[in-house]
Amino acid sequence: MQDGVIEVAVKLDMSLGESPVWSVERQTLYWADINNGHLYTWRPQEGGAPTRIELGEKVGCVALDEAGLVAAAASGILRLPSGGEPERLADNPEWRPAGQGNRFNDGRCDAAGRLWVGTIDADESSPSAALYCLDRGELTPRLTGLGISNGLAFSPDRRWLYHTDSLSRRILRYPFDLDSGTLGEGETWVDLERLGLPGVPDGAAVDSEGCYWSALYDGGRIVRFSPEGELVAEHPVPCPHPTMVAFGGADLRTLYITTATQHLDAEGKARWPQAGSLLQMRTGVAGLAEPGFKG
């Protein structure tokens, strides 16, 4: 695999691939296909096809857990132990029994083991969504008035929480206190409109140099921003809808990229045959080990 060259890692036809997360301990990549309610497990060093789990409802994101995985499904947050029955950790306060309301979307754990997870407005237009934190069994809202909660990441020094409401096309950063899990006043850190970048900021990851990598949905590229919020690199993706990135591999220098087909018609799928697949690219900088959920 050549540095800086994006290629297909696993050929798939996902509707809305999302939330790739790499386990250093297991040397395994996990990700979701939100719309189809699928979770994927793949060990690249073994080759072959990934294992697929069907949850029976949409699933916004996955996180690591010492017993297996934690998944933020549409109706609530589930612990999925390896070989065991799912355990419901929290209900989604914005979900309705008839399958209406706002589902969970992007999320990840902080270094203290809290799970941060946001929701998405059902119509993707109104500020009815929020960002929540699950800590010691309590799910509490931390940011409200959002349309599409996305782009959650933490700086390596643990001083900043990065987050975007994708509808705003801006990435904000918030002063973050790891001990208490509290946020300070947010500030605009990156403005795609000002930079002339297409698309909306979707899922993200931070590398070991503190740079923030963002998938630009409908922008057909992955972008890298310095800790000061300056655009330092752009990587075109062979499809219009990259959704999220994660660093993995034995040296954490393989960038995995999930993609989507949900907004493509038959002509679009024929034009971009790699859409809906898991992509990969070698990078010159390593990522960070992903923390797990600690309850």
PDB file of C-alpha atoms in Angstrom:
ATOM      1  CA  MET A   1       0.000   0.000   0.000  1.00  0.00           C
ATOM      2  CA  GLN A   2       1.502   3.328  -1.109  1.00  0.00           C
ATOM      3  CA  ASP A   3       1.377   6.394   1.167  1.00  0.00           C
ATOM      4  CA  GLY A   4      -1.330   8.853   0.205  1.00  0.00           C
ATOM      5  CA  VAL A   5      -3.112   6.527  -2.243  1.00  0.00           C
ATOM      6  CA  ILE A   6      -6.720   5.647  -1.440  1.00  0.00           C
ATOM      7  CA  GLU A   7      -7.817   2.150  -2.408  1.00  0.00           C
ATOM      8  CA  VAL A   8     -10.556  -0.340  -1.573  1.00  0.00           C
ATOM      9  CA  ALA A   9      -9.929  -2.347   1.597  1.00  0.00           C
ATOM     10  CA  VAL A  10     -13.221  -4.270   1.540  1.00  0.00           C
ATOM     11  CA  LYS A  11     -15.641  -4.138  -1.384  1.00  0.00           C
ATOM     12  CA  LEU A  12     -19.144  -3.604   0.004  1.00  0.00           C
ATOM     13  CA  ASP A  13     -22.453  -2.003  -0.922  1.00  0.00           C
ATOM     14  CA  MET A  14     -23.211  -0.170   2.313  1.00  0.00           C
ATOM     15  CA  SER A  15     -26.040   2.329   2.385  1.00  0.00           C
ATOM     16  CA  LEU A  16     -24.436   4.470   5.092  1.00  0.00           C
ATOM     17  CA  GLY A  17     -21.134   3.097   6.312  1.00  0.00           C
ATOM     18  CA  GLU A  18     -19.995   4.870   9.479  1.00  0.00           C
ATOM     19  CA  SER A  19     -18.117   4.779  12.772  1.00  0.00           C
ATOM     20  CA  PRO A  20     -14.938   2.808  12.025  1.00  0.00           C
ATOM     21  CA  VAL A  21     -13.033   2.085  15.236  1.00  0.00           C
ATOM     22  CA  TRP A  22      -9.784   0.129  15.619  1.00  0.00           C
ATOM     23  CA  SER A  23      -8.963  -2.052  18.598  1.00  0.00           C
ATOM     24  CA  VAL A  24      -5.208  -2.102  19.227  1.00  0.00           C
ATOM     25  CA  GLU A  25      -5.584  -5.035  21.611  1.00  0.00           C
ATOM     26  CA  ARG A  26      -7.618  -7.166  19.187  1.00  0.00           C
ATOM     27  CA  GLN A  27      -6.031  -5.815  15.970  1.00  0.00           C
ATOM     28  CA  THR A  28      -9.573  -5.601  14.649  1.00  0.00           C
ATOM     29  CA  LEU A  29     -11.602  -2.955  12.848  1.00  0.00           C
ATOM     30  CA  TYR A  30     -15.290  -2.458  13.611  1.00  0.00           C
ATOM     31  CA  TRP A  31     -17.786  -0.278  11.784  1.00  0.00           C
ATOM     32  CA  ALA A  32     -21.500   0.148  11.073  1.00  0.00           C
ATOM     33  CA  ASP A  33     -23.885   0.423   8.156  1.00  0.00           C
ATOM     34  CA  ILE A  34     -26.383   2.723   9.843  1.00  0.00           C
ATOM     35  CA  ASN A  35     -29.419   2.364   7.597  1.00  0.00           C
ATOM     36  CA  ASN A  36     -29.261  -1.430   7.387  1.00  0.00           C
ATOM     37  CA  GLY A  37     -28.542  -1.949  11.091  1.00  0.00           C
ATOM     38  CA  HIS A  38     -25.344  -3.891  10.397  1.00  0.00           C
ATOM     39  CA  LEU A  39     -22.142  -4.089  12.437  1.00  0.00           C
ATOM     40  CA  TYR A  40     -18.952  -5.305  10.758  1.00  0.00           C
ATOM     41  CA  THR A  41     -15.898  -6.973  12.268  1.00  0.00           C
ATOM     42  CA  TRP A  42     -12.708  -7.382  10.230  1.00  0.00           C
ATOM     43  CA  ARG A  43      -9.144  -8.487  10.916  1.00  0.00           C
ATOM     44  CA  PRO A  44      -7.178  -7.178   7.909  1.00  0.00           C
ATOM     45  CA  GLN A  45      -4.103  -9.284   8.656  1.00  0.00           C
ATOM     46  CA  GLU A  46      -6.211 -12.405   8.124  1.00  0.00           C
ATOM     47  CA  GLY A  47      -7.741 -11.215   4.856  1.00  0.00           C
ATOM     48  CA  GLY A  48     -11.112 -12.455   3.754  1.00  0.00           C
ATOM     49  CA  ALA A  49     -14.551 -10.964   4.211  1.00  0.00           C
ATOM     50  CA  PRO A  50     -15.683  -9.178   7.366  1.00  0.00           C
ATOM     51  CA  THR A  51     -18.143 -10.731   9.792  1.00  0.00           C
ATOM     52  CA  ARG A  52     -21.544  -9.037   9.835  1.00  0.00           C
ATOM     53  CA  ILE A  53     -23.953  -8.754  12.752  1.00  0.00           C
ATOM     54  CA  GLU A  54     -27.571  -7.643  12.226  1.00  0.00           C
ATOM     55  CA  LEU A  55     -29.039  -5.559  15.042  1.00  0.00           C
ATOM     56  CA  GLY A  56     -32.532  -5.208  13.618  1.00  0.00           C
ATOM     57  CA  GLU A  57     -32.548  -1.416  13.928  1.00  0.00           C
ATOM     58  CA  LYS A  58     -30.444   1.482  12.733  1.00  0.00           C
ATOM     59  CA  VAL A  59     -27.138   1.858  14.546  1.00  0.00           C
ATOM     60  CA  GLY A  60     -25.345   5.214  14.647  1.00  0.00           C
ATOM     61  CA  CYS A  61     -21.949   4.302  16.060  1.00  0.00           C
ATOM     62  CA  VAL A  62     -19.898   1.683  17.857  1.00  0.00           C
ATOM     63  CA  ALA A  63     -17.276   1.948  20.591  1.00  0.00           C
ATOM     64  CA  LEU A  64     -14.916  -0.495  22.228  1.00  0.00           C
ATOM     65  CA  ASP A  65     -15.737  -2.245  25.491  1.00  0.00           C
ATOM     66  CA  GLU A  66     -13.609  -4.735  27.408  1.00  0.00           C
ATOM     67  CA  ALA A  67     -16.361  -7.331  27.019  1.00  0.00           C
ATOM     68  CA  GLY A  68     -16.948  -6.624  23.318  1.00  0.00           C
ATOM     69  CA  LEU A  69     -18.592  -3.526  21.866  1.00  0.00           C
ATOM     70  CA  VAL A  70     -21.001  -0.767  22.778  1.00  0.00           C
ATOM     71  CA  ALA A  71     -23.438   0.310  20.061  1.00  0.00           C
ATOM     72  CA  ALA A  72     -25.641   3.401  19.959  1.00  0.00           C
ATOM     73  CA  ALA A  73     -28.664   1.969  18.174  1.00  0.00           C
ATOM     74  CA  ALA A  74     -31.677   4.040  17.189  1.00  0.00           C
ATOM     75  CA  SER A  75     -33.652   3.228  20.332  1.00  0.00           C
ATOM     76  CA  GLY A  76     -30.836   3.174  22.865  1.00  0.00           C
ATOM     77  CA  ILE A  77     -27.287   2.291  23.821  1.00  0.00           C
ATOM     78  CA  LEU A  78     -26.440  -1.410  23.965  1.00  0.00           C
ATOM     79  CA  ARG A  79     -23.511  -3.379  25.323  1.00  0.00           C
ATOM     80  CA  LEU A  80     -22.722  -6.275  22.988  1.00  0.00           C
ATOM     81  CA  PRO A  81     -20.538  -8.790  24.829  1.00  0.00           C
ATOM     82  CA  SER A  82     -18.735 -11.365  22.737  1.00  0.00           C
ATOM     83  CA  GLY A  83     -20.942 -14.437  22.637  1.00  0.00           C
ATOM     84  CA  GLY A  84     -23.516 -13.001  25.072  1.00  0.00           C
ATOM     85  CA  GLU A  85     -26.910 -11.311  25.015  1.00  0.00           C
ATOM     86  CA  PRO A  86     -27.136  -7.545  24.443  1.00  0.00           C
ATOM     87  CA  GLU A  87     -27.512  -5.380  27.551  1.00  0.00           C
ATOM     88  CA  ARG A  88     -29.384  -2.080  27.327  1.00  0.00           C
ATOM     89  CA  LEU A  89     -27.361   0.646  29.027  1.00  0.00           C
ATOM     90  CA  ALA A  90     -29.592   3.643  28.273  1.00  0.00           C
ATOM     91  CA  ASP A  91     -32.678   4.544  26.272  1.00  0.00           C
ATOM     92  CA  ASN A  92     -32.604   7.200  23.576  1.00  0.00           C
ATOM     93  CA  PRO A  93     -34.679  10.076  25.026  1.00  0.00           C
ATOM     94  CA  GLU A  94     -35.451  11.367  21.524  1.00  0.00           C
ATOM     95  CA  TRP A  95     -36.761   8.069  20.109  1.00  0.00           C
ATOM     96  CA  ARG A  96     -40.411   7.044  19.863  1.00  0.00           C
ATOM     97  CA  PRO A  97     -41.796   3.475  19.996  1.00  0.00           C
ATOM     98  CA  ALA A  98     -43.379   3.813  16.547  1.00  0.00           C
ATOM     99  CA  GLY A  99     -39.934   4.273  15.011  1.00  0.00           C
ATOM    100  CA  GLN A 100     -40.145   8.031  14.869  1.00  0.00           C
ATOM    101  CA  GLY A 101     -37.984  10.692  16.436  1.00  0.00           C
ATOM    102  CA  ASN A 102     -34.252  11.274  16.344  1.00  0.00           C
ATOM    103  CA  ARG A 103     -31.876   8.334  16.239  1.00  0.00           C
ATOM    104  CA  PHE A 104     -28.359   8.216  17.671  1.00  0.00           C
ATOM    105  CA  ASN A 105     -25.578   9.212  15.295  1.00  0.00           C
ATOM    106  CA  ASP A 106     -21.838   9.877  15.696  1.00  0.00           C
ATOM    107  CA  GLY A 107     -20.014   9.121  18.964  1.00  0.00           C
ATOM    108  CA  ARG A 108     -16.873   7.865  20.709  1.00  0.00           C
ATOM    109  CA  CYS A 109     -15.325   7.422  24.156  1.00  0.00           C
ATOM    110  CA  ASP A 110     -13.077   9.890  25.943  1.00  0.00           C
ATOM    111  CA  ALA A 111      -9.895   8.854  27.762  1.00  0.00           C
ATOM    112  CA  ALA A 112     -11.810   8.417  31.030  1.00  0.00           C
ATOM    113  CA  GLY A 113     -14.137   5.860  29.441  1.00  0.00           C
ATOM    114  CA  ARG A 114     -17.259   7.995  29.080  1.00  0.00           C
ATOM    115  CA  LEU A 115     -19.318   7.503  25.917  1.00  0.00           C
ATOM    116  CA  TRP A 116     -20.199  10.702  24.072  1.00  0.00           C
ATOM    117  CA  VAL A 117     -22.898  10.250  21.447  1.00  0.00           C
ATOM    118  CA  GLY A 118     -25.096  12.654  19.510  1.00  0.00           C
ATOM    119  CA  THR A 119     -28.411  12.425  17.717  1.00  0.00           C
ATOM    120  CA  ILE A 120     -29.620  13.535  14.305  1.00  0.00           C
ATOM    121  CA  ASP A 121     -32.820  15.424  13.539  1.00  0.00           C
ATOM    122  CA  ALA A 122     -35.234  13.037  11.819  1.00  0.00           C
ATOM    123  CA  ASP A 123     -35.674  15.456   8.891  1.00  0.00           C
ATOM    124  CA  GLU A 124     -32.024  16.616   8.958  1.00  0.00           C
ATOM    125  CA  SER A 125     -33.222  20.208   8.984  1.00  0.00           C
ATOM    126  CA  SER A 126     -34.342  21.337  12.450  1.00  0.00           C
ATOM    127  CA  PRO A 127     -32.286  22.002  15.638  1.00  0.00           C
ATOM    128  CA  SER A 128     -33.931  19.189  17.612  1.00  0.00           C
ATOM    129  CA  ALA A 129     -30.859  17.000  18.180  1.00  0.00           C
ATOM    130  CA  ALA A 130     -28.287  16.971  20.996  1.00  0.00           C
ATOM    131  CA  LEU A 131     -24.938  15.628  22.163  1.00  0.00           C
ATOM    132  CA  TYR A 132     -25.116  13.326  25.201  1.00  0.00           C
ATOM    133  CA  CYS A 133     -22.607  11.794  27.594  1.00  0.00           C
ATOM    134  CA  LEU A 134     -23.088   8.361  29.185  1.00  0.00           C
ATOM    135  CA  ASP A 135     -21.138   8.295  32.441  1.00  0.00           C
ATOM    136  CA  ARG A 136     -21.625   5.774  35.265  1.00  0.00           C
ATOM    137  CA  GLY A 137     -25.062   4.805  34.011  1.00  0.00           C
ATOM    138  CA  GLU A 138     -26.364   8.353  33.553  1.00  0.00           C
ATOM    139  CA  LEU A 139     -27.093   9.754  30.101  1.00  0.00           C
ATOM    140  CA  THR A 140     -27.092  13.553  30.193  1.00  0.00           C
ATOM    141  CA  PRO A 141     -27.321  16.170  27.413  1.00  0.00           C
ATOM    142  CA  ARG A 142     -24.192  18.334  27.023  1.00  0.00           C
ATOM    143  CA  LEU A 143     -25.033  20.305  23.847  1.00  0.00           C
ATOM    144  CA  THR A 144     -28.539  21.006  22.521  1.00  0.00           C
ATOM    145  CA  GLY A 145     -30.103  22.796  19.552  1.00  0.00           C
ATOM    146  CA  LEU A 146     -28.249  20.676  16.987  1.00  0.00           C
ATOM    147  CA  GLY A 147     -29.323  19.390  13.585  1.00  0.00           C
ATOM    148  CA  ILE A 148     -26.776  16.622  12.943  1.00  0.00           C
ATOM    149  CA  SER A 149     -24.354  15.887  15.788  1.00  0.00           C
ATOM    150  CA  ASN A 150     -21.090  14.798  14.182  1.00  0.00           C
ATOM    151  CA  GLY A 151     -17.293  15.006  14.011  1.00  0.00           C
ATOM    152  CA  LEU A 152     -16.648  14.141  17.658  1.00  0.00           C
ATOM    153  CA  ALA A 153     -12.962  13.846  18.587  1.00  0.00           C
ATOM    154  CA  PHE A 154     -10.526  14.781  21.360  1.00  0.00           C
ATOM    155  CA  SER A 155      -7.115  16.431  21.188  1.00  0.00           C
ATOM    156  CA  PRO A 156      -4.128  14.290  22.279  1.00  0.00           C
ATOM    157  CA  ASP A 157      -3.492  16.576  25.267  1.00  0.00           C
ATOM    158  CA  ARG A 158      -7.157  16.081  26.279  1.00  0.00           C
ATOM    159  CA  ARG A 159      -7.729  19.835  26.451  1.00  0.00           C
ATOM    160  CA  TRP A 160     -10.214  20.088  23.570  1.00  0.00           C
ATOM    161  CA  LEU A 161     -13.383  18.366  22.422  1.00  0.00           C
ATOM    162  CA  TYR A 162     -14.041  18.816  18.697  1.00  0.00           C
ATOM    163  CA  HIS A 163     -17.597  18.675  17.398  1.00  0.00           C
ATOM    164  CA  THR A 164     -19.719  19.788  14.478  1.00  0.00           C
ATOM    165  CA  ASP A 165     -23.342  20.305  13.667  1.00  0.00           C
ATOM    166  CA  SER A 166     -22.927  19.198  10.067  1.00  0.00           C
ATOM    167  CA  LEU A 167     -25.726  21.507   8.910  1.00  0.00           C
ATOM    168  CA  SER A 168     -23.657  24.523   9.979  1.00  0.00           C
ATOM    169  CA  ARG A 169     -20.588  23.473   7.907  1.00  0.00           C
ATOM    170  CA  ARG A 170     -18.459  24.599  10.855  1.00  0.00           C
ATOM    171  CA  ILE A 171     -16.275  22.588  13.239  1.00  0.00           C
ATOM    172  CA  LEU A 172     -16.198  23.897  16.804  1.00  0.00           C
ATOM    173  CA  ARG A 173     -13.840  23.146  19.648  1.00  0.00           C
ATOM    174  CA  TYR A 174     -14.731  23.233  23.338  1.00  0.00           C
ATOM    175  CA  PRO A 175     -12.389  23.458  26.323  1.00  0.00           C
ATOM    176  CA  PHE A 176     -12.585  20.018  27.919  1.00  0.00           C
ATOM    177  CA  ASP A 177     -11.865  18.877  31.458  1.00  0.00           C
ATOM    178  CA  LEU A 178     -11.188  15.148  31.450  1.00  0.00           C
ATOM    179  CA  ASP A 179     -11.551  14.688  35.211  1.00  0.00           C
ATOM    180  CA  SER A 180     -15.054  16.134  35.390  1.00  0.00           C
ATOM    181  CA  GLY A 181     -16.143  15.648  31.793  1.00  0.00           C
ATOM    182  CA  THR A 182     -17.304  19.265  31.559  1.00  0.00           C
ATOM    183  CA  LEU A 183     -17.165  21.544  28.536  1.00  0.00           C
ATOM    184  CA  GLY A 184     -16.313  25.214  28.302  1.00  0.00           C
ATOM    185  CA  GLU A 185     -17.671  27.742  25.831  1.00  0.00           C
ATOM    186  CA  GLY A 186     -17.353  26.571  22.219  1.00  0.00           C
ATOM    187  CA  GLU A 187     -15.639  28.525  19.489  1.00  0.00           C
ATOM    188  CA  THR A 188     -15.618  28.203  15.704  1.00  0.00           C
ATOM    189  CA  TRP A 189     -12.399  26.434  14.830  1.00  0.00           C
ATOM    190  CA  VAL A 190     -12.915  25.601  11.132  1.00  0.00           C
ATOM    191  CA  ASP A 191     -15.422  27.200   8.743  1.00  0.00           C
ATOM    192  CA  LEU A 192     -15.815  25.289   5.471  1.00  0.00           C
ATOM    193  CA  GLU A 193     -17.612  28.223   3.877  1.00  0.00           C
ATOM    194  CA  ARG A 194     -14.690  30.537   4.546  1.00  0.00           C
ATOM    195  CA  LEU A 195     -12.219  27.963   3.208  1.00  0.00           C
ATOM    196  CA  GLY A 196     -14.261  27.318   0.066  1.00  0.00           C
ATOM    197  CA  LEU A 197     -14.493  23.590   0.781  1.00  0.00           C
ATOM    198  CA  PRO A 198     -17.436  21.563  -0.561  1.00  0.00           C
ATOM    199  CA  GLY A 199     -19.711  19.252   1.373  1.00  0.00           C
ATOM    200  CA  VAL A 200     -20.360  19.031   5.097  1.00  0.00           C
ATOM    201  CA  PRO A 201     -18.045  17.853   7.892  1.00  0.00           C
ATOM    202  CA  ASP A 202     -18.930  14.310   8.878  1.00  0.00           C
ATOM    203  CA  GLY A 203     -16.993  11.825  11.035  1.00  0.00           C
ATOM    204  CA  ALA A 204     -13.437  12.551  12.159  1.00  0.00           C
ATOM    205  CA  ALA A 205     -10.282  11.324  13.872  1.00  0.00           C
ATOM    206  CA  VAL A 206      -7.257  13.027  15.445  1.00  0.00           C
ATOM    207  CA  ASP A 207      -3.693  11.869  14.768  1.00  0.00           C
ATOM    208  CA  SER A 208      -0.662  11.735  17.074  1.00  0.00           C
ATOM    209  CA  GLU A 209       0.425  15.218  15.963  1.00  0.00           C
ATOM    210  CA  GLY A 210      -2.894  16.674  17.067  1.00  0.00           C
ATOM    211  CA  CYS A 211      -4.234  17.175  13.541  1.00  0.00           C
ATOM    212  CA  TYR A 212      -7.927  16.626  12.861  1.00  0.00           C
ATOM    213  CA  TRP A 213      -8.966  14.512   9.861  1.00  0.00           C
ATOM    214  CA  SER A 214     -12.520  15.066   8.607  1.00  0.00           C
ATOM    215  CA  ALA A 215     -14.595  13.248   5.972  1.00  0.00           C
ATOM    216  CA  LEU A 216     -16.462  15.786   3.849  1.00  0.00           C
ATOM    217  CA  TYR A 217     -19.794  14.212   2.965  1.00  0.00           C
ATOM    218  CA  ASP A 218     -20.886  15.299  -0.514  1.00  0.00           C
ATOM    219  CA  GLY A 219     -17.431  16.856  -0.792  1.00  0.00           C
ATOM    220  CA  GLY A 220     -15.627  13.763  -2.075  1.00  0.00           C
ATOM    221  CA  ARG A 221     -12.514  14.252   0.034  1.00  0.00           C
ATOM    222  CA  ILE A 222     -10.751  13.786   3.342  1.00  0.00           C
ATOM    223  CA  VAL A 223      -9.191  16.929   4.809  1.00  0.00           C
ATOM    224  CA  ARG A 224      -6.590  17.399   7.539  1.00  0.00           C
ATOM    225  CA  PHE A 225      -6.462  20.445   9.808  1.00  0.00           C
ATOM    226  CA  SER A 226      -3.581  21.492  12.056  1.00  0.00           C
ATOM    227  CA  PRO A 227      -4.163  22.054  15.801  1.00  0.00           C
ATOM    228  CA  GLU A 228      -4.561  25.733  14.888  1.00  0.00           C
ATOM    229  CA  GLY A 229      -7.401  24.927  12.484  1.00  0.00           C
ATOM    230  CA  GLU A 230      -5.392  25.472   9.287  1.00  0.00           C
ATOM    231  CA  LEU A 231      -6.055  23.277   6.260  1.00  0.00           C
ATOM    232  CA  VAL A 232      -2.838  21.307   5.675  1.00  0.00           C
ATOM    233  CA  ALA A 233      -3.907  18.483   3.345  1.00  0.00           C
ATOM    234  CA  GLU A 234      -6.709  17.306   1.055  1.00  0.00           C
ATOM    235  CA  HIS A 235      -7.147  13.747  -0.222  1.00  0.00           C
ATOM    236  CA  PRO A 236      -9.743  13.175  -2.984  1.00  0.00           C
ATOM    237  CA  VAL A 237     -11.894  10.085  -2.450  1.00  0.00           C
ATOM    238  CA  PRO A 238     -13.214   8.028  -5.394  1.00  0.00           C
ATOM    239  CA  CYS A 239     -16.832   8.619  -4.394  1.00  0.00           C
ATOM    240  CA  PRO A 240     -18.807  11.692  -3.287  1.00  0.00           C
ATOM    241  CA  HIS A 241     -19.845  10.538   0.183  1.00  0.00           C
ATOM    242  CA  PRO A 242     -17.018   9.593   2.542  1.00  0.00           C
ATOM    243  CA  THR A 243     -18.469   9.455   6.036  1.00  0.00           C
ATOM    244  CA  MET A 244     -15.787   8.887   8.686  1.00  0.00           C
ATOM    245  CA  VAL A 245     -12.131   7.977   9.180  1.00  0.00           C
ATOM    246  CA  ALA A 246     -10.190   5.912  11.731  1.00  0.00           C
ATOM    247  CA  PHE A 247      -6.514   5.057  12.150  1.00  0.00           C
ATOM    248  CA  GLY A 248      -5.666   1.374  12.390  1.00  0.00           C
ATOM    249  CA  GLY A 249      -3.199  -1.320  11.462  1.00  0.00           C
ATOM    250  CA  ALA A 250      -0.267  -2.584  13.510  1.00  0.00           C
ATOM    251  CA  ASP A 251       1.426   0.845  13.436  1.00  0.00           C
ATOM    252  CA  LEU A 252      -1.780   2.952  13.412  1.00  0.00           C
ATOM    253  CA  ARG A 253      -0.748   4.426  10.060  1.00  0.00           C
ATOM    254  CA  THR A 254      -3.567   3.009   7.944  1.00  0.00           C
ATOM    255  CA  LEU A 255      -6.464   5.422   7.589  1.00  0.00           C
ATOM    256  CA  TYR A 256      -9.724   3.530   7.112  1.00  0.00           C
ATOM    257  CA  ILE A 257     -12.566   5.416   5.412  1.00  0.00           C
ATOM    258  CA  THR A 258     -16.240   4.435   5.430  1.00  0.00           C
ATOM    259  CA  THR A 259     -18.480   5.552   2.562  1.00  0.00           C
ATOM    260  CA  ALA A 260     -22.156   5.694   1.574  1.00  0.00           C
ATOM    261  CA  THR A 261     -24.446   5.051  -1.386  1.00  0.00           C
ATOM    262  CA  GLN A 262     -27.659   6.393   0.173  1.00  0.00           C
ATOM    263  CA  HIS A 263     -27.846   9.512  -2.015  1.00  0.00           C
ATOM    264  CA  LEU A 264     -26.776   7.846  -5.269  1.00  0.00           C
ATOM    265  CA  ASP A 265     -29.128   6.631  -7.984  1.00  0.00           C
ATOM    266  CA  ALA A 266     -28.265   3.788 -10.356  1.00  0.00           C
ATOM    267  CA  GLU A 267     -26.295   6.129 -12.603  1.00  0.00           C
ATOM    268  CA  GLY A 268     -24.337   7.460  -9.624  1.00  0.00           C
ATOM    269  CA  LYS A 269     -23.503   3.971  -8.399  1.00  0.00           C
ATOM    270  CA  ALA A 270     -22.255   3.043 -11.853  1.00  0.00           C
ATOM    271  CA  ARG A 271     -20.134   6.203 -11.989  1.00  0.00           C
ATOM    272  CA  TRP A 272     -18.621   5.611  -8.520  1.00  0.00           C
ATOM    273  CA  PRO A 273     -18.360   1.815  -8.120  1.00  0.00           C
ATOM    274  CA  GLN A 274     -16.247   2.173  -4.965  1.00  0.00           C
ATOM    275  CA  ALA A 275     -19.054   3.977  -3.127  1.00  0.00           C
ATOM    276  CA  GLY A 276     -20.382   1.941  -0.219  1.00  0.00           C
ATOM    277  CA  SER A 277     -17.042   0.183   0.329  1.00  0.00           C
ATOM    278  CA  LEU A 278     -14.481   0.441   3.098  1.00  0.00           C
ATOM    279  CA  LEU A 279     -11.464   2.342   1.762  1.00  0.00           C
ATOM    280  CA  GLN A 280      -7.933   2.661   3.124  1.00  0.00           C
ATOM    281  CA  MET A 281      -4.874   4.888   2.776  1.00  0.00           C
ATOM    282  CA  ARG A 282      -1.381   4.736   4.283  1.00  0.00           C
ATOM    283  CA  THR A 283      -0.386   7.929   6.065  1.00  0.00           C
ATOM    284  CA  GLY A 284       2.933   9.436   7.105  1.00  0.00           C
ATOM    285  CA  VAL A 285       1.706   9.985  10.654  1.00  0.00           C
ATOM    286  CA  ALA A 286       0.264   7.550  13.175  1.00  0.00           C
ATOM    287  CA  GLY A 287      -3.126   7.841  14.766  1.00  0.00           C
ATOM    288  CA  LEU A 288      -4.065   7.381  18.425  1.00  0.00           C
ATOM    289  CA  ALA A 289      -5.230   4.270  20.223  1.00  0.00           C
ATOM    290  CA  GLU A 290      -8.987   4.445  20.727  1.00  0.00           C
ATOM    291  CA  PRO A 291     -10.110   4.328  24.379  1.00  0.00           C
ATOM    292  CA  GLY A 292     -12.905   2.015  25.422  1.00  0.00           C
ATOM    293  CA  PHE A 293     -16.097   2.379  27.424  1.00  0.00           C
ATOM    294  CA  LYS A 294     -15.739   1.925  31.184  1.00  0.00           C
ATOM    295  CA  GLY A 295     -19.350   2.275  32.233  1.00  0.00           C
TER     296      GLY A 295
END
